[in-house]
Amino acid sequence: MDVYVLRLGHRPARDKRITTHVALTARALGCRGIYVSTKDDELENSVRDVAKRFGGDFFIETGVKWRARLREFEGTRVHLTMYGERLDDALPKVRKVRPERMLIVVGAEKVPPEVYQESDFNIAVGNQPHSEVAALAIFLDRMTDGAGLRTEFPGGSIKVLPCERGKHVINPGDAD
């Protein structure tokens, strides 16, 4: 399944770190890329640098016309919101559709009503205020039954190997 994230309402001065975390979470859990509604070259450079160093073909595009991207997306559109249907109730419905492509919408500020209307599913990870990073991570993990956490990222110069204690990092750029 090809999964993409659409980030709405990014405010560079205020949301730089959180939007970076949304992008890195999407990448780490197996998404193909992220679209951000606000143009932000610094954000693009930061996320591309991580993808280059750690591998994979994750992309970021900022300054996208989100309405057109949402309307024209060919696949299942999922909006993560605290006002949506409970994740446990919605997930079987999403799986029943068996989407080959999915666009996950997460907002930074109040989301316009048309996002709720254009989305195939409005899903709440919780019905209390919470982080969009947490909502994205929980949804992706549950949607893939944890497969996103086992994603391999070919082509990077840095590889972190699991270990019980300490750090085991392969980085050809480091001198011994």
mmCIF file with all atom_site columns, C-alpha atoms in Angstrom, residues 50-164:
data_model
loop_
_atom_site.group_PDB
_atom_site.id
_atom_site.type_symbol
_atom_site.label_atom_id
_atom_site.label_alt_id
_atom_site.label_comp_id
_atom_site.label_asym_id
_atom_site.label_entity_id
_atom_site.label_seq_id
_atom_site.pdbx_PDB_ins_code
_atom_site.Cartn_x
_atom_site.Cartn_y
_atom_site.Cartn_z
_atom_site.occupancy
_atom_site.B_iso_or_equiv
_atom_site.pdbx_formal_charge
_atom_site.auth_seq_id
_atom_site.auth_comp_id
_atom_site.auth_asym_id
_atom_site.auth_atom_id
_atom_site.pdbx_PDB_model_num
ATOM 1   C CA . VAL A 1 50  ? 17.360  12.775 6.899  1.00 0.00 ? 50  VAL A CA 1
ATOM 2   C CA . ALA A 1 51  ? 16.039  10.685 3.986  1.00 0.00 ? 51  ALA A CA 1
ATOM 3   C CA . LYS A 1 52  ? 19.377  10.964 2.192  1.00 0.00 ? 52  LYS A CA 1
ATOM 4   C CA . ARG A 1 53  ? 21.451  10.009 5.247  1.00 0.00 ? 53  ARG A CA 1
ATOM 5   C CA . PHE A 1 54  ? 19.180  7.243  6.551  1.00 0.00 ? 54  PHE A CA 1
ATOM 6   C CA . GLY A 1 55  ? 17.956  5.909  3.185  1.00 0.00 ? 55  GLY A CA 1
ATOM 7   C CA . GLY A 1 56  ? 14.715  5.272  1.403  1.00 0.00 ? 56  GLY A CA 1
ATOM 8   C CA . ASP A 1 57  ? 12.863  7.245  -1.234 1.00 0.00 ? 57  ASP A CA 1
ATOM 9   C CA . PHE A 1 58  ? 10.645  9.389  1.013  1.00 0.00 ? 58  PHE A CA 1
ATOM 10  C CA . PHE A 1 59  ? 9.735   12.744 -0.536 1.00 0.00 ? 59  PHE A CA 1
ATOM 11  C CA . ILE A 1 60  ? 8.490   16.061 0.788  1.00 0.00 ? 60  ILE A CA 1
ATOM 12  C CA . GLU A 1 61  ? 6.684   18.736 -1.186 1.00 0.00 ? 61  GLU A CA 1
ATOM 13  C CA . THR A 1 62  ? 5.696   22.033 0.424  1.00 0.00 ? 62  THR A CA 1
ATOM 14  C CA . GLY A 1 63  ? 3.465   24.805 -0.858 1.00 0.00 ? 63  GLY A CA 1
ATOM 15  C CA . VAL A 1 64  ? 0.920   22.360 -2.306 1.00 0.00 ? 64  VAL A CA 1
ATOM 16  C CA . LYS A 1 65  ? -2.609  23.370 -3.123 1.00 0.00 ? 65  LYS A CA 1
ATOM 17  C CA . TRP A 1 66  ? -4.197  21.139 -0.525 1.00 0.00 ? 66  TRP A CA 1
ATOM 18  C CA . ARG A 1 67  ? -7.784  21.380 -1.762 1.00 0.00 ? 67  ARG A CA 1
ATOM 19  C CA . ALA A 1 68  ? -6.820  20.106 -5.199 1.00 0.00 ? 68  ALA A CA 1
ATOM 20  C CA . ARG A 1 69  ? -4.528  17.430 -3.722 1.00 0.00 ? 69  ARG A CA 1
ATOM 21  C CA . LEU A 1 70  ? -7.311  16.172 -1.458 1.00 0.00 ? 70  LEU A CA 1
ATOM 22  C CA . ARG A 1 71  ? -10.028 16.233 -4.133 1.00 0.00 ? 71  ARG A CA 1
ATOM 23  C CA . GLU A 1 72  ? -7.914  14.732 -6.914 1.00 0.00 ? 72  GLU A CA 1
ATOM 24  C CA . PHE A 1 73  ? -6.176  12.029 -4.871 1.00 0.00 ? 73  PHE A CA 1
ATOM 25  C CA . GLU A 1 74  ? -6.897  8.619  -6.361 1.00 0.00 ? 74  GLU A CA 1
ATOM 26  C CA . GLY A 1 75  ? -7.223  6.367  -3.367 1.00 0.00 ? 75  GLY A CA 1
ATOM 27  C CA . THR A 1 76  ? -8.644  6.358  0.136  1.00 0.00 ? 76  THR A CA 1
ATOM 28  C CA . ARG A 1 77  ? -8.573  9.660  2.030  1.00 0.00 ? 77  ARG A CA 1
ATOM 29  C CA . VAL A 1 78  ? -8.330  9.437  5.815  1.00 0.00 ? 78  VAL A CA 1
ATOM 30  C CA . HIS A 1 79  ? -8.578  12.521 7.994  1.00 0.00 ? 79  HIS A CA 1
ATOM 31  C CA . LEU A 1 80  ? -7.197  12.115 11.514 1.00 0.00 ? 80  LEU A CA 1
ATOM 32  C CA . THR A 1 81  ? -9.174  14.309 13.902 1.00 0.00 ? 81  THR A CA 1
ATOM 33  C CA . MET A 1 82  ? -10.256 14.139 17.512 1.00 0.00 ? 82  MET A CA 1
ATOM 34  C CA . TYR A 1 83  ? -13.837 14.672 16.279 1.00 0.00 ? 83  TYR A CA 1
ATOM 35  C CA . GLY A 1 84  ? -13.952 11.548 14.116 1.00 0.00 ? 84  GLY A CA 1
ATOM 36  C CA . GLU A 1 85  ? -15.143 8.004  14.540 1.00 0.00 ? 85  GLU A CA 1
ATOM 37  C CA . ARG A 1 86  ? -13.225 5.947  17.081 1.00 0.00 ? 86  ARG A CA 1
ATOM 38  C CA . LEU A 1 87  ? -10.184 4.243  15.604 1.00 0.00 ? 87  LEU A CA 1
ATOM 39  C CA . ASP A 1 88  ? -11.295 0.797  16.794 1.00 0.00 ? 88  ASP A CA 1
ATOM 40  C CA . ASP A 1 89  ? -14.627 1.201  15.007 1.00 0.00 ? 89  ASP A CA 1
ATOM 41  C CA . ALA A 1 90  ? -13.237 2.796  11.830 1.00 0.00 ? 90  ALA A CA 1
ATOM 42  C CA . LEU A 1 91  ? -10.213 0.583  11.215 1.00 0.00 ? 91  LEU A CA 1
ATOM 43  C CA . PRO A 1 92  ? -12.191 -2.494 10.095 1.00 0.00 ? 92  PRO A CA 1
ATOM 44  C CA . LYS A 1 93  ? -14.053 -0.287 7.600  1.00 0.00 ? 93  LYS A CA 1
ATOM 45  C CA . VAL A 1 94  ? -10.804 1.115  6.195  1.00 0.00 ? 94  VAL A CA 1
ATOM 46  C CA . ARG A 1 95  ? -9.329  -2.383 5.922  1.00 0.00 ? 95  ARG A CA 1
ATOM 47  C CA . LYS A 1 96  ? -12.490 -3.627 4.188  1.00 0.00 ? 96  LYS A CA 1
ATOM 48  C CA . VAL A 1 97  ? -11.929 -1.048 1.439  1.00 0.00 ? 97  VAL A CA 1
ATOM 49  C CA . ARG A 1 98  ? -8.426  -2.578 1.043  1.00 0.00 ? 98  ARG A CA 1
ATOM 50  C CA . PRO A 1 99  ? -6.863  0.627  -0.253 1.00 0.00 ? 99  PRO A CA 1
ATOM 51  C CA . GLU A 1 100 ? -3.838  0.413  -2.535 1.00 0.00 ? 100 GLU A CA 1
ATOM 52  C CA . ARG A 1 101 ? -3.222  4.120  -2.035 1.00 0.00 ? 101 ARG A CA 1
ATOM 53  C CA . MET A 1 102 ? -4.030  6.218  1.004  1.00 0.00 ? 102 MET A CA 1
ATOM 54  C CA . LEU A 1 103 ? -3.755  9.909  1.808  1.00 0.00 ? 103 LEU A CA 1
ATOM 55  C CA . ILE A 1 104 ? -3.736  10.713 5.527  1.00 0.00 ? 104 ILE A CA 1
ATOM 56  C CA . VAL A 1 105 ? -4.695  14.291 6.383  1.00 0.00 ? 105 VAL A CA 1
ATOM 57  C CA . VAL A 1 106 ? -3.408  15.889 9.596  1.00 0.00 ? 106 VAL A CA 1
ATOM 58  C CA . GLY A 1 107 ? -3.966  19.499 10.546 1.00 0.00 ? 107 GLY A CA 1
ATOM 59  C CA . ALA A 1 108 ? -1.866  22.010 12.436 1.00 0.00 ? 108 ALA A CA 1
ATOM 60  C CA . GLU A 1 109 ? -4.713  24.375 13.189 1.00 0.00 ? 109 GLU A CA 1
ATOM 61  C CA . LYS A 1 110 ? -8.487  24.371 12.738 1.00 0.00 ? 110 LYS A CA 1
ATOM 62  C CA . VAL A 1 111 ? -9.300  22.265 9.698  1.00 0.00 ? 111 VAL A CA 1
ATOM 63  C CA . PRO A 1 112 ? -11.891 23.602 7.215  1.00 0.00 ? 112 PRO A CA 1
ATOM 64  C CA . PRO A 1 113 ? -15.224 21.709 7.051  1.00 0.00 ? 113 PRO A CA 1
ATOM 65  C CA . GLU A 1 114 ? -14.538 20.591 3.469  1.00 0.00 ? 114 GLU A CA 1
ATOM 66  C CA . VAL A 1 115 ? -11.743 18.320 4.754  1.00 0.00 ? 115 VAL A CA 1
ATOM 67  C CA . TYR A 1 116 ? -14.354 16.372 6.724  1.00 0.00 ? 116 TYR A CA 1
ATOM 68  C CA . GLN A 1 117 ? -16.632 16.259 3.665  1.00 0.00 ? 117 GLN A CA 1
ATOM 69  C CA . GLU A 1 118 ? -13.965 15.266 1.104  1.00 0.00 ? 118 GLU A CA 1
ATOM 70  C CA . SER A 1 119 ? -12.401 12.568 3.279  1.00 0.00 ? 119 SER A CA 1
ATOM 71  C CA . ASP A 1 120 ? -13.590 8.989  2.994  1.00 0.00 ? 120 ASP A CA 1
ATOM 72  C CA . PHE A 1 121 ? -12.985 8.489  6.717  1.00 0.00 ? 121 PHE A CA 1
ATOM 73  C CA . ASN A 1 122 ? -12.742 10.915 9.647  1.00 0.00 ? 122 ASN A CA 1
ATOM 74  C CA . ILE A 1 123 ? -10.983 8.961  12.355 1.00 0.00 ? 123 ILE A CA 1
ATOM 75  C CA . ALA A 1 124 ? -10.218 9.836  15.964 1.00 0.00 ? 124 ALA A CA 1
ATOM 76  C CA . VAL A 1 125 ? -7.301  8.180  17.707 1.00 0.00 ? 125 VAL A CA 1
ATOM 77  C CA . GLY A 1 126 ? -8.735  9.790  20.814 1.00 0.00 ? 126 GLY A CA 1
ATOM 78  C CA . ASN A 1 127 ? -11.508 12.289 21.455 1.00 0.00 ? 127 ASN A CA 1
ATOM 79  C CA . GLN A 1 128 ? -9.339  14.590 23.546 1.00 0.00 ? 128 GLN A CA 1
ATOM 80  C CA . PRO A 1 129 ? -6.812  17.185 22.371 1.00 0.00 ? 129 PRO A CA 1
ATOM 81  C CA . HIS A 1 130 ? -3.615  15.398 21.355 1.00 0.00 ? 130 HIS A CA 1
ATOM 82  C CA . SER A 1 131 ? -0.623  15.597 19.076 1.00 0.00 ? 131 SER A CA 1
ATOM 83  C CA . GLU A 1 132 ? -1.019  14.968 15.365 1.00 0.00 ? 132 GLU A CA 1
ATOM 84  C CA . VAL A 1 133 ? 2.337   13.171 15.543 1.00 0.00 ? 133 VAL A CA 1
ATOM 85  C CA . ALA A 1 134 ? 0.897   10.700 18.052 1.00 0.00 ? 134 ALA A CA 1
ATOM 86  C CA . ALA A 1 135 ? -2.311  10.281 16.044 1.00 0.00 ? 135 ALA A CA 1
ATOM 87  C CA . LEU A 1 136 ? -0.348  9.577  12.856 1.00 0.00 ? 136 LEU A CA 1
ATOM 88  C CA . ALA A 1 137 ? 1.966   7.102  14.580 1.00 0.00 ? 137 ALA A CA 1
ATOM 89  C CA . ILE A 1 138 ? -0.851  5.195  16.267 1.00 0.00 ? 138 ILE A CA 1
ATOM 90  C CA . PHE A 1 139 ? -2.978  5.085  13.118 1.00 0.00 ? 139 PHE A CA 1
ATOM 91  C CA . LEU A 1 140 ? -0.098  3.901  10.911 1.00 0.00 ? 140 LEU A CA 1
ATOM 92  C CA . ASP A 1 141 ? 1.004   1.300  13.424 1.00 0.00 ? 141 ASP A CA 1
ATOM 93  C CA . ARG A 1 142 ? -2.509  -0.087 13.869 1.00 0.00 ? 142 ARG A CA 1
ATOM 94  C CA . MET A 1 143 ? -3.306  0.084  10.132 1.00 0.00 ? 143 MET A CA 1
ATOM 95  C CA . THR A 1 144 ? -0.206  -1.942 9.230  1.00 0.00 ? 144 THR A CA 1
ATOM 96  C CA . ASP A 1 145 ? -0.240  -4.258 12.261 1.00 0.00 ? 145 ASP A CA 1
ATOM 97  C CA . GLY A 1 146 ? 3.215   -2.949 13.157 1.00 0.00 ? 146 GLY A CA 1
ATOM 98  C CA . ALA A 1 147 ? 4.766   -3.602 9.726  1.00 0.00 ? 147 ALA A CA 1
ATOM 99  C CA . GLY A 1 148 ? 5.763   0.061  9.412  1.00 0.00 ? 148 GLY A CA 1
ATOM 100 C CA . LEU A 1 149 ? 8.186   -0.360 12.295 1.00 0.00 ? 149 LEU A CA 1
ATOM 101 C CA . ARG A 1 150 ? 10.025  -3.020 10.295 1.00 0.00 ? 150 ARG A CA 1
ATOM 102 C CA . THR A 1 151 ? 10.459  -0.875 7.169  1.00 0.00 ? 151 THR A CA 1
ATOM 103 C CA . GLU A 1 152 ? 13.872  -1.191 5.520  1.00 0.00 ? 152 GLU A CA 1
ATOM 104 C CA . PHE A 1 153 ? 15.477  1.945  4.099  1.00 0.00 ? 153 PHE A CA 1
ATOM 105 C CA . PRO A 1 154 ? 17.977  1.140  1.343  1.00 0.00 ? 154 PRO A CA 1
ATOM 106 C CA . GLY A 1 155 ? 20.615  3.547  0.153  1.00 0.00 ? 155 GLY A CA 1
ATOM 107 C CA . GLY A 1 156 ? 21.392  5.545  3.264  1.00 0.00 ? 156 GLY A CA 1
ATOM 108 C CA . SER A 1 157 ? 24.854  6.108  4.636  1.00 0.00 ? 157 SER A CA 1
ATOM 109 C CA . ILE A 1 158 ? 23.676  5.637  8.242  1.00 0.00 ? 158 ILE A CA 1
ATOM 110 C CA . LYS A 1 159 ? 22.056  2.501  9.605  1.00 0.00 ? 159 LYS A CA 1
ATOM 111 C CA . VAL A 1 160 ? 20.990  2.030  13.214 1.00 0.00 ? 160 VAL A CA 1
ATOM 112 C CA . LEU A 1 161 ? 21.036  -1.601 14.311 1.00 0.00 ? 161 LEU A CA 1
ATOM 113 C CA . PRO A 1 162 ? 18.787  -2.777 17.134 1.00 0.00 ? 162 PRO A CA 1
ATOM 114 C CA . CYS A 1 163 ? 20.602  -3.660 20.339 1.00 0.00 ? 163 CYS A CA 1
ATOM 115 C CA . GLU A 1 164 ? 19.607  -4.143 23.953 1.00 0.00 ? 164 GLU A CA 1
#
